[in-house]
Amino acid sequence: DTEVTQTPKHLVMGMTNKKSLKCEQHMGHRAMYWYKQKAKKPPELMFVYSYEKLSINESVPSRFSPECPNSSLLNLHLHALQPEDSALYLCASSQDNSGSAKNIQYFGAGTRLSVL
Amino acid sequence: AQTVTQSQPEMSVQEAETVTLSCTYDTSESDYYLFWYKQPPSRQMILVIRQEAYKQQNATENRFSVNFQKAAKSFSLKISDSQLGDAAMYFCAYRRGDDMRFGAGTRLTVKP
């Protein structure tokens, strides 16, 4: 089972709304990632969690707030977003975040977010 | 920062033929990993093949193989016997530690 599940698949929100994206994996992976992908562009790394601790924050605005409640679950809390934040948000997980050959990232299908 | 360059925004191949997608990268490190991911319209990024930089032997996965030239920092993907299901966006990626960088992608069209 190499499944990373993201919910919801689609989300439309206003600029004053608060919403959350959810990502779940049951592969026993200890590293989880959030990426942002604009249309016709490659994914860009936002956050990395390793053993439930934030290890990388790629200068993401504070209106994006990640949370890792346990090793299987990763959330991305959204508040006061801008229309330019509309994108596909991808979650990924890997066994760990070391330089090991086993550190393959498995991706979810993403949440398509539209900010009005 | 490491950069990954895919110089072919779009490629087209006839079904059952072979196509090669190009990728170059820039790094001063000697220990890293390279990947090709496929993203079909379903949006999910699917790992196609990976290469450890310390291995000289080119990776192969069924119809997919790579030509890894470490000195030239080149990592091309060859798809043999192309199938309609191979149509997708293909991203080359460089990873060191938990930091992964993607190229801009190549859209592959497969003609029946």
Short mmCIF file of C-alpha atoms in Angstrom, two decimals:
data_model
loop_
_atom_site.label_atom_id
_atom_site.label_comp_id
_atom_site.label_asym_id
_atom_site.label_seq_id
_atom_site.Cartn_x
_atom_site.Cartn_y
_atom_site.Cartn_z
CA ASP A 1 0.00 0.00 0.00
CA THR A 2 1.62 3.22 -1.18
CA GLU A 3 -1.40 5.41 -0.74
CA VAL A 4 -1.43 9.00 0.42
CA THR A 5 -4.97 10.28 0.81
CA GLN A 6 -5.84 13.95 0.56
CA THR A 7 -9.17 15.55 1.36
CA PRO A 8 -11.02 17.39 0.07
CA LYS A 9 -10.32 16.93 -3.64
CA HIS A 10 -11.65 20.38 -4.42
CA LEU A 11 -12.12 23.44 -2.22
CA VAL A 12 -13.52 26.86 -2.97
CA MET A 13 -13.13 29.51 -0.30
CA GLY A 14 -13.47 33.21 0.18
CA MET A 15 -10.62 35.40 1.36
CA THR A 16 -12.08 35.66 4.86
CA ASN A 17 -12.72 31.95 5.32
CA LYS A 18 -10.79 29.50 7.46
CA LYS A 19 -10.39 26.02 6.03
CA SER A 20 -8.09 23.03 6.40
CA LEU A 21 -6.56 20.53 4.02
CA LYS A 22 -5.97 17.03 5.27
CA CYS A 23 -3.40 14.42 4.31
CA GLU A 24 -3.19 10.88 5.64
CA GLN A 25 -0.88 7.92 5.12
CA HIS A 26 -0.67 4.52 6.78
CA MET A 27 2.66 3.38 5.46
CA GLY A 28 4.52 4.09 8.69
CA HIS A 29 6.33 6.99 7.04
CA ARG A 30 7.90 9.52 9.39
CA ALA A 31 8.39 12.40 6.95
CA MET A 32 5.53 14.32 5.36
CA TYR A 33 5.56 17.22 2.91
CA TRP A 34 3.32 19.96 1.55
CA TYR A 35 3.85 21.23 -2.00
CA LYS A 36 2.10 23.97 -3.93
CA GLN A 37 1.65 23.55 -7.68
CA LYS A 38 0.40 26.33 -9.91
CA ALA A 39 -1.05 25.48 -13.31
CA LYS A 40 1.54 24.24 -15.80
CA LYS A 41 4.30 24.63 -13.22
CA PRO A 42 6.27 22.11 -11.16
CA PRO A 43 5.50 21.48 -7.50
CA GLU A 44 7.20 23.82 -5.05
CA LEU A 45 8.09 22.64 -1.58
CA MET A 46 6.30 24.47 1.25
CA PHE A 47 6.84 22.48 4.44
CA VAL A 48 8.57 19.33 5.64
CA TYR A 49 7.72 17.47 8.82
CA SER A 50 10.08 14.87 10.19
CA TYR A 51 8.98 12.76 13.15
CA GLU A 52 6.09 15.18 13.69
CA LYS A 53 8.42 18.16 13.93
CA LEU A 54 8.62 20.94 11.37
CA SER A 55 12.02 20.69 9.75
CA ILE A 56 11.68 22.92 6.70
CA ASN A 57 9.53 25.99 6.13
CA GLU A 58 10.29 27.45 2.71
CA SER A 59 9.42 31.06 3.66
CA VAL A 60 5.71 30.39 3.31
CA PRO A 61 3.35 33.22 4.39
CA SER A 62 1.78 32.81 7.82
CA ARG A 63 -1.68 32.50 6.30
CA PHE A 64 -0.63 28.89 5.69
CA SER A 65 -0.23 27.00 8.96
CA PRO A 66 0.86 23.36 8.92
CA GLU A 67 0.12 20.90 11.67
CA CYS A 68 1.23 17.31 12.21
CA PRO A 69 -0.94 15.84 15.00
CA ASN A 70 0.58 12.38 14.64
CA SER A 71 2.83 10.41 12.35
CA SER A 72 -0.01 9.49 9.97
CA LEU A 73 -1.72 12.83 9.61
CA LEU A 74 -0.71 16.19 8.19
CA ASN A 75 -2.96 19.23 8.03
CA LEU A 76 -2.62 22.57 6.31
CA HIS A 77 -4.73 25.29 7.92
CA LEU A 78 -5.70 28.16 5.65
CA HIS A 79 -6.77 31.63 6.76
CA ALA A 80 -7.17 34.93 4.94
CA LEU A 81 -5.88 33.57 1.66
CA GLN A 82 -5.44 35.61 -1.48
CA PRO A 83 -6.66 34.74 -5.00
CA GLU A 84 -3.04 34.10 -6.03
CA ASP A 85 -2.98 31.24 -3.52
CA SER A 86 -5.27 29.29 -5.82
CA ALA A 87 -3.35 26.17 -6.82
CA LEU A 88 -3.10 22.42 -6.47
CA TYR A 89 -1.77 21.50 -3.03
CA LEU A 90 0.04 18.20 -2.96
CA CYS A 91 0.96 16.14 0.06
CA ALA A 92 3.72 13.56 0.03
CA SER A 93 5.29 11.17 2.51
CA SER A 94 8.50 9.20 2.71
CA GLN A 95 10.03 6.68 5.05
CA ASP A 96 12.15 9.41 6.59
CA ASN A 97 13.94 12.54 5.45
CA SER A 98 17.43 11.16 5.44
CA GLY A 99 19.63 10.79 2.41
CA SER A 100 18.81 7.11 2.25
CA ALA A 101 17.96 5.38 -1.01
CA LYS A 102 14.71 4.29 0.66
CA ASN A 103 13.56 7.87 0.92
CA ILE A 104 11.11 7.85 -1.96
CA GLN A 105 8.34 10.41 -1.78
CA TYR A 106 4.84 9.13 -2.47
CA PHE A 107 2.30 11.73 -3.46
CA GLY A 108 -1.40 12.16 -2.93
CA ALA A 109 -3.75 13.29 -5.69
CA GLY A 110 -3.87 16.80 -4.32
CA THR A 111 -6.50 19.35 -3.32
CA ARG A 112 -7.50 21.83 -6.00
CA LEU A 113 -7.98 25.11 -4.13
CA SER A 114 -9.75 28.15 -5.54
CA VAL A 115 -9.73 31.40 -3.57
CA LEU A 116 -12.42 33.88 -4.59
CA ALA B 1 20.26 26.23 -4.71
CA GLN B 2 20.10 23.28 -7.01
CA THR B 3 18.32 23.83 -10.30
CA VAL B 4 16.75 21.30 -12.60
CA THR B 5 16.22 22.11 -16.27
CA GLN B 6 13.93 20.37 -18.70
CA SER B 7 14.43 22.00 -22.06
CA GLN B 8 11.52 20.32 -23.85
CA PRO B 9 8.16 21.81 -22.82
CA GLU B 10 6.34 19.36 -25.10
CA MET B 11 7.17 16.11 -26.83
CA SER B 12 5.16 13.82 -29.05
CA VAL B 13 5.64 10.15 -29.88
CA GLN B 14 3.86 7.60 -32.00
CA GLU B 15 2.41 4.65 -30.15
CA ALA B 16 4.92 1.76 -29.93
CA GLU B 17 7.84 4.08 -30.73
CA THR B 18 10.62 5.29 -28.45
CA VAL B 19 11.00 8.77 -27.01
CA THR B 20 13.69 10.42 -24.88
CA LEU B 21 13.02 13.24 -22.44
CA SER B 22 15.94 15.45 -21.43
CA CYS B 23 16.92 16.74 -18.01
CA THR B 24 19.99 18.55 -16.75
CA TYR B 25 20.71 19.72 -13.25
CA ASP B 26 23.18 21.85 -11.41
CA THR B 27 24.74 20.84 -8.11
CA SER B 28 28.04 20.96 -6.29
CA GLU B 29 27.16 17.86 -4.26
CA SER B 30 28.34 14.35 -5.04
CA ASP B 31 25.70 12.42 -3.13
CA TYR B 32 22.13 12.92 -4.30
CA TYR B 33 19.22 11.20 -6.00
CA LEU B 34 17.43 11.82 -9.26
CA PHE B 35 13.88 10.90 -10.13
CA TRP B 36 11.41 10.98 -12.95
CA TYR B 37 7.82 11.50 -11.89
CA LYS B 38 4.77 11.27 -14.12
CA GLN B 39 1.67 13.42 -13.54
CA PRO B 40 -1.35 12.36 -15.62
CA PRO B 41 -4.54 14.45 -15.74
CA SER B 42 -5.62 12.71 -12.54
CA ARG B 43 -2.99 14.98 -10.91
CA GLN B 44 -1.27 12.36 -8.80
CA MET B 45 2.51 12.39 -9.07
CA ILE B 46 3.66 8.85 -9.80
CA LEU B 47 7.27 7.75 -9.45
CA VAL B 48 8.54 6.35 -12.74
CA ILE B 49 12.19 5.67 -12.00
CA ARG B 50 15.00 6.74 -9.69
CA GLN B 51 18.78 6.88 -9.83
CA GLU B 52 21.30 7.07 -7.01
CA ALA B 53 24.18 9.36 -7.96
CA TYR B 54 26.77 6.97 -6.55
CA LYS B 55 25.65 4.21 -8.91
CA GLN B 56 27.22 4.17 -12.35
CA GLN B 57 24.74 1.69 -13.75
CA ASN B 58 21.71 3.27 -15.39
CA ALA B 59 18.38 2.44 -13.75
CA THR B 60 15.77 0.48 -15.68
CA GLU B 61 12.11 -0.19 -14.92
CA ASN B 62 10.40 -2.25 -17.61
CA ARG B 63 9.93 0.10 -20.60
CA PHE B 64 11.56 3.02 -18.81
CA SER B 65 15.30 3.57 -18.60
CA VAL B 66 17.59 6.45 -17.88
CA ASN B 67 20.86 7.70 -19.29
CA PHE B 68 22.69 9.14 -16.30
CA GLN B 69 25.80 11.14 -17.11
CA LYS B 70 27.10 12.39 -13.76
CA ALA B 71 29.97 14.47 -15.10
CA ALA B 72 27.67 16.18 -17.57
CA LYS B 73 24.91 16.44 -14.94
CA SER B 74 22.46 14.94 -17.37
CA PHE B 75 19.60 12.54 -16.60
CA SER B 76 17.44 11.66 -19.58
CA LEU B 77 14.44 9.30 -19.60
CA LYS B 78 13.85 6.85 -22.42
CA ILE B 79 10.41 5.37 -22.88
CA SER B 80 10.33 2.34 -25.18
CA ASP B 81 7.26 0.89 -26.87
CA SER B 82 5.23 3.97 -25.92
CA GLN B 83 1.65 3.37 -24.88
CA LEU B 84 -1.36 5.68 -24.82
CA GLY B 85 -1.29 5.53 -21.03
CA ASP B 86 2.17 7.10 -21.02
CA ALA B 87 0.67 10.44 -22.01
CA ALA B 88 1.27 12.78 -19.09
CA MET B 89 3.42 15.56 -17.72
CA TYR B 90 6.86 14.25 -16.82
CA PHE B 91 8.92 15.95 -14.14
CA CYS B 92 12.59 15.40 -13.50
CA ALA B 93 13.53 15.87 -9.85
CA TYR B 94 16.72 16.23 -7.81
CA ARG B 95 16.79 15.34 -4.16
CA ARG B 96 19.37 15.72 -1.43
CA GLY B 97 18.15 15.02 2.08
CA ASP B 98 14.53 16.09 2.36
CA ASP B 99 14.80 18.92 -0.15
CA MET B 100 13.46 17.97 -3.57
CA ARG B 101 13.49 20.26 -6.59
CA PHE B 102 11.55 19.70 -9.78
CA GLY B 103 12.15 20.74 -13.34
CA ALA B 104 9.49 22.66 -15.26
CA GLY B 105 8.14 19.48 -16.81
CA THR B 106 7.70 18.00 -20.29
CA ARG B 107 4.22 17.28 -21.61
CA LEU B 108 4.27 14.00 -23.52
CA THR B 109 1.60 13.26 -26.10
CA VAL B 110 1.23 9.74 -27.49
CA LYS B 111 -0.36 9.48 -30.92
CA PRO B 112 -2.32 6.32 -31.80
#
